[in-house]
PDB file of C-alpha atoms in Angstrom:
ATOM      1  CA  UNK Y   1       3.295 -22.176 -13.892  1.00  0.00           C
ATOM      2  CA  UNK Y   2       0.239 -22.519 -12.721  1.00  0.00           C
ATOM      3  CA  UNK Y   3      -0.230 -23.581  -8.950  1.00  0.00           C
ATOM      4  CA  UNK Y   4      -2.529 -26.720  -8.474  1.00  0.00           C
ATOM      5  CA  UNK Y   5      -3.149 -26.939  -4.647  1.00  0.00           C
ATOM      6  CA  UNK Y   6      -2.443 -24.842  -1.534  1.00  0.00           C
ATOM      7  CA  UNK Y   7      -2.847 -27.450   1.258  1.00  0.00           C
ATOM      8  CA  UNK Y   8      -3.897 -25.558   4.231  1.00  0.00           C
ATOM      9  CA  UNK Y   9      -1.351 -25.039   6.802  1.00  0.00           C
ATOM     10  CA  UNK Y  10       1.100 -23.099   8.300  1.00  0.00           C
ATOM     11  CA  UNK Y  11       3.804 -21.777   5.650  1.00  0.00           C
ATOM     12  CA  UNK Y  12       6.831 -19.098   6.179  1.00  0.00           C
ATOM     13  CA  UNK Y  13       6.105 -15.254   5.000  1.00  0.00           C
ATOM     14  CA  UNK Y  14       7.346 -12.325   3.734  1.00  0.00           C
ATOM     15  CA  UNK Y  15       5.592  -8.692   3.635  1.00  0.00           C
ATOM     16  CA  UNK Y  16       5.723  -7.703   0.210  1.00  0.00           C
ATOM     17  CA  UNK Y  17       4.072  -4.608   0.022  1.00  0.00           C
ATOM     18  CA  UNK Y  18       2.022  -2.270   2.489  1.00  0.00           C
ATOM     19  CA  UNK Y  19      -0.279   0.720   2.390  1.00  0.00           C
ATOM     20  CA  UNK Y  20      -2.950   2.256   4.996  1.00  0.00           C
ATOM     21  CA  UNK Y  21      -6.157   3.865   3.920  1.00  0.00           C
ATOM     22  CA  UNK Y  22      -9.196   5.058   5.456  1.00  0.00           C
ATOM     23  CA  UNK Y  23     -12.057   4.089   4.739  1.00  0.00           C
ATOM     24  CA  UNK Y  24     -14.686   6.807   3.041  1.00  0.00           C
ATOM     25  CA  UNK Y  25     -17.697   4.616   4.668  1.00  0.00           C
ATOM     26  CA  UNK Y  26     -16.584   4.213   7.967  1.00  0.00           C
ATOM     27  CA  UNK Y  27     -13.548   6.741   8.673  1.00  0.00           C
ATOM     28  CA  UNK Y  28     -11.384   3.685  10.195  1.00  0.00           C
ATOM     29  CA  UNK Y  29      -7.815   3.424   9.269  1.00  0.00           C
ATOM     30  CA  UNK Y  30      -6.493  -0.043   8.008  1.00  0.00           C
ATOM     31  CA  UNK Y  31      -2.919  -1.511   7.349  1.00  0.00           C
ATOM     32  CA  UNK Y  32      -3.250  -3.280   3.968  1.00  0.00           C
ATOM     33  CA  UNK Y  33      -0.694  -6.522   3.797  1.00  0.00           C
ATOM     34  CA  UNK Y  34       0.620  -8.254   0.831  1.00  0.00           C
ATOM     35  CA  UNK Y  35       2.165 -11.173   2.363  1.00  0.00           C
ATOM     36  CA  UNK Y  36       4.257 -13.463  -0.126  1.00  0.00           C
ATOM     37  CA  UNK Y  37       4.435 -17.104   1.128  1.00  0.00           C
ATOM     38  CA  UNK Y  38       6.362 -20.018  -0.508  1.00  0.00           C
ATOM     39  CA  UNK Y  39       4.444 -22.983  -1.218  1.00  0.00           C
ATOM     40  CA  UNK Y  40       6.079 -25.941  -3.045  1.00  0.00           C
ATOM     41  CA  UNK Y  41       8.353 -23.743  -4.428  1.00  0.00           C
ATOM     42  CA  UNK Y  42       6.166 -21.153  -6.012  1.00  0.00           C
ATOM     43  CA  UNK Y  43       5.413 -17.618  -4.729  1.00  0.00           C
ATOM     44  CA  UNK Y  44       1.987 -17.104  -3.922  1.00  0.00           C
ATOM     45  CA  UNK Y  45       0.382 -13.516  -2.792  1.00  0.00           C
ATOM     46  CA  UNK Y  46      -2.277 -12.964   0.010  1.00  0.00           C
ATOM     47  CA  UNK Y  47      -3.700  -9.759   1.285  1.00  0.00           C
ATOM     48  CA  UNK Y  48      -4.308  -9.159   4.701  1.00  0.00           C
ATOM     49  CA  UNK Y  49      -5.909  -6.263   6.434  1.00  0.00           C
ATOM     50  CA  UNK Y  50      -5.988  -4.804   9.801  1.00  0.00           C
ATOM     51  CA  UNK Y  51      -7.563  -1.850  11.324  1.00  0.00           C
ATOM     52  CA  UNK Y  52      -4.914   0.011  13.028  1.00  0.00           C
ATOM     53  CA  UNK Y  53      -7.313   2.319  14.649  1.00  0.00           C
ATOM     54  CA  UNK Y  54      -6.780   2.411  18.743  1.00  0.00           C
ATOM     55  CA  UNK Y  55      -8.715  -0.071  20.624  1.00  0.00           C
ATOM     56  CA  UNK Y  56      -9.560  -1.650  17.410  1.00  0.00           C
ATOM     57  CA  UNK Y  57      -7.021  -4.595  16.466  1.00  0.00           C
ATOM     58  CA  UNK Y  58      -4.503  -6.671  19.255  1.00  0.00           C
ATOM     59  CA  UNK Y  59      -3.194  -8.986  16.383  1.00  0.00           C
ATOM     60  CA  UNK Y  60      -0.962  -6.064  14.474  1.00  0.00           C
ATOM     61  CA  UNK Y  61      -0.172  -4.057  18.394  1.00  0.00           C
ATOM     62  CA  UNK Y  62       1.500  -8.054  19.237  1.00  0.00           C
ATOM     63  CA  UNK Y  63       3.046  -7.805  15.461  1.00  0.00           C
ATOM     64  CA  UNK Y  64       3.836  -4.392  15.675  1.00  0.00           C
ATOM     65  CA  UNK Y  65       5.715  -4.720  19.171  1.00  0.00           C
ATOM     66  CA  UNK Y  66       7.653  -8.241  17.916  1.00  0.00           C
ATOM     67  CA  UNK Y  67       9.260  -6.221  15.407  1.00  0.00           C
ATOM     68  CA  UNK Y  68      10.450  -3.313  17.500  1.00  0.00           C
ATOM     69  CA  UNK Y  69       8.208  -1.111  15.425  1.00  0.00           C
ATOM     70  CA  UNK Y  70       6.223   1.067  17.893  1.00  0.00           C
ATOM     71  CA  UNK Y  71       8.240   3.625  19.255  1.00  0.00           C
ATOM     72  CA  UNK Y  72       8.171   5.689  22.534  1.00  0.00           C
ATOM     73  CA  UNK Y  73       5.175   7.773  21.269  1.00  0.00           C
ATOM     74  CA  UNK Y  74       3.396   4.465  20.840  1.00  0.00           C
ATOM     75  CA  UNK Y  75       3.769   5.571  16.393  1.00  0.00           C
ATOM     76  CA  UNK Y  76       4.472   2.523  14.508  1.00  0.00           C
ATOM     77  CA  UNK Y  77       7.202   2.139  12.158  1.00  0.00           C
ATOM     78  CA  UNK Y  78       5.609  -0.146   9.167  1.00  0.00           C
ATOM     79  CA  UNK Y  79       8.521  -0.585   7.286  1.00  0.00           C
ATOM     80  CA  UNK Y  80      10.176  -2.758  10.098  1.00  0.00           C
ATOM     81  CA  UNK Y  81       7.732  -5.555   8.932  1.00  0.00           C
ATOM     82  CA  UNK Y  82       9.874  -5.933   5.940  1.00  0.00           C
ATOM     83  CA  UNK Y  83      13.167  -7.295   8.198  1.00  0.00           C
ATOM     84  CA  UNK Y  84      11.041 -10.052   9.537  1.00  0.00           C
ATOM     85  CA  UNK Y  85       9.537 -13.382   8.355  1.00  0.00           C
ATOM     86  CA  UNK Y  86       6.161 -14.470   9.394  1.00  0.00           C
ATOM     87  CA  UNK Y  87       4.337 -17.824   9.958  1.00  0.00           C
ATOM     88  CA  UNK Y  88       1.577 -17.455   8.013  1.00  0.00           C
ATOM     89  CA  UNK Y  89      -1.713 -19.932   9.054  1.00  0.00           C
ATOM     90  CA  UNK Y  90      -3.544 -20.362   5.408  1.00  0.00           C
ATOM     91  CA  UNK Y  91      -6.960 -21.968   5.764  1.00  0.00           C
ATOM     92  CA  UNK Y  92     -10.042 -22.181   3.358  1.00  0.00           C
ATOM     93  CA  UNK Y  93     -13.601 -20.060   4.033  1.00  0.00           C
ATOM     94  CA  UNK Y  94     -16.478 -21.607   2.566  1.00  0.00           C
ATOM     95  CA  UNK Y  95     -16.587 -20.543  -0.714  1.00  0.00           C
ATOM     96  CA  UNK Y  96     -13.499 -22.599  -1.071  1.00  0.00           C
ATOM     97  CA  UNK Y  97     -11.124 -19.207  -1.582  1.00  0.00           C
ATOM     98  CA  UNK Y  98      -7.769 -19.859   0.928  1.00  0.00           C
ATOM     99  CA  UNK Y  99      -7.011 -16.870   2.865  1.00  0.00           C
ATOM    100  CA  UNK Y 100      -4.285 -15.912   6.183  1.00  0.00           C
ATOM    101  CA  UNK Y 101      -6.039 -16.553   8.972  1.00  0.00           C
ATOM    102  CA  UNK Y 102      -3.629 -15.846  11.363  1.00  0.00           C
ATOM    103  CA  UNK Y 103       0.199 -13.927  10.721  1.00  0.00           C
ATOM    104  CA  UNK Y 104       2.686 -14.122  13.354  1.00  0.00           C
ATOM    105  CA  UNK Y 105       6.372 -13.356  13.333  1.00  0.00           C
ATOM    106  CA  UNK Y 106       8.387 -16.238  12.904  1.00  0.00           C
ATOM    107  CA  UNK Y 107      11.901 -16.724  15.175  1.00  0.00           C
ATOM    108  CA  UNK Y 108      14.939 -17.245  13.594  1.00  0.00           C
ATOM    109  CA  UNK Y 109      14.698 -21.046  14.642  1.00  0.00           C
ATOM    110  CA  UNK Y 110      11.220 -21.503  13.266  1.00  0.00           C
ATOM    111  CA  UNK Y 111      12.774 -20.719   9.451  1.00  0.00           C
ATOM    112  CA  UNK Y 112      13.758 -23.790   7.590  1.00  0.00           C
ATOM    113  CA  UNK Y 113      16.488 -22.845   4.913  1.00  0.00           C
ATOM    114  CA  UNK Y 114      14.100 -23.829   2.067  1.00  0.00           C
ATOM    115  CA  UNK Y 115      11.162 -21.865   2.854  1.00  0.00           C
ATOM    116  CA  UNK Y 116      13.442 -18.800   2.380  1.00  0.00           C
ATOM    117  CA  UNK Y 117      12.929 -16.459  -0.772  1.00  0.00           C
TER     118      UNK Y 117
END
């Protein structure tokens, strides 16, 4: 099945897979997301990258720290954004490609029953 139109719009997550690399070019670490949304009742993947390099990136520090996954030593814990959902802000660039442009964890209220996976 082939999916027709992604309206843009705010849709419920899950993180399907992570990985961090550094970059060979500029020697920056990034957290690669592949965040799996449900929209009208199909699965669709998005990748989503942040730089997780100190000083660098608030949005995954306000992720990390609404998923209990920065410990004492300020080290975060990855896997914890696997036990969360996520509202996940799809819009359109200008080549007409959608893409997240914002990811947010989502509280329990804020997940209708069939959004879930």
């Amino acid at each position: 099945m082939k999916l027709l139109k992604l309206t843009p719009g705010i849709y419920t997550g899950k993180i399907k897979t992570y990985n961090t690399r550094t970059s060979n070019k500029t020697g920056l670490t990034y957290l690669n997301l592949t965040v799996t949304i449900n929209a009208n009742g199909q699965k669709v993947d998005f990748q989503k990258s942040y730089c997780v390099d100190p000083g660098k990136n608030m949005d995954i520090i306000e992720i990390m720290e609404a998923v209990d996954g920065v410990d004492a030593d300020e080290e975060a814990d990855f896997e914890k954004l696997y036990n969360h959902f996520f509202k996940v802000s799809i819009i359109y660039n200008k080549l007409g490609q959608p893409f997240i442009s914002e990811l947010q964890v989502a509280e329990d209220f804020e997940v209708d029953e069939e959004d879930l996976f």
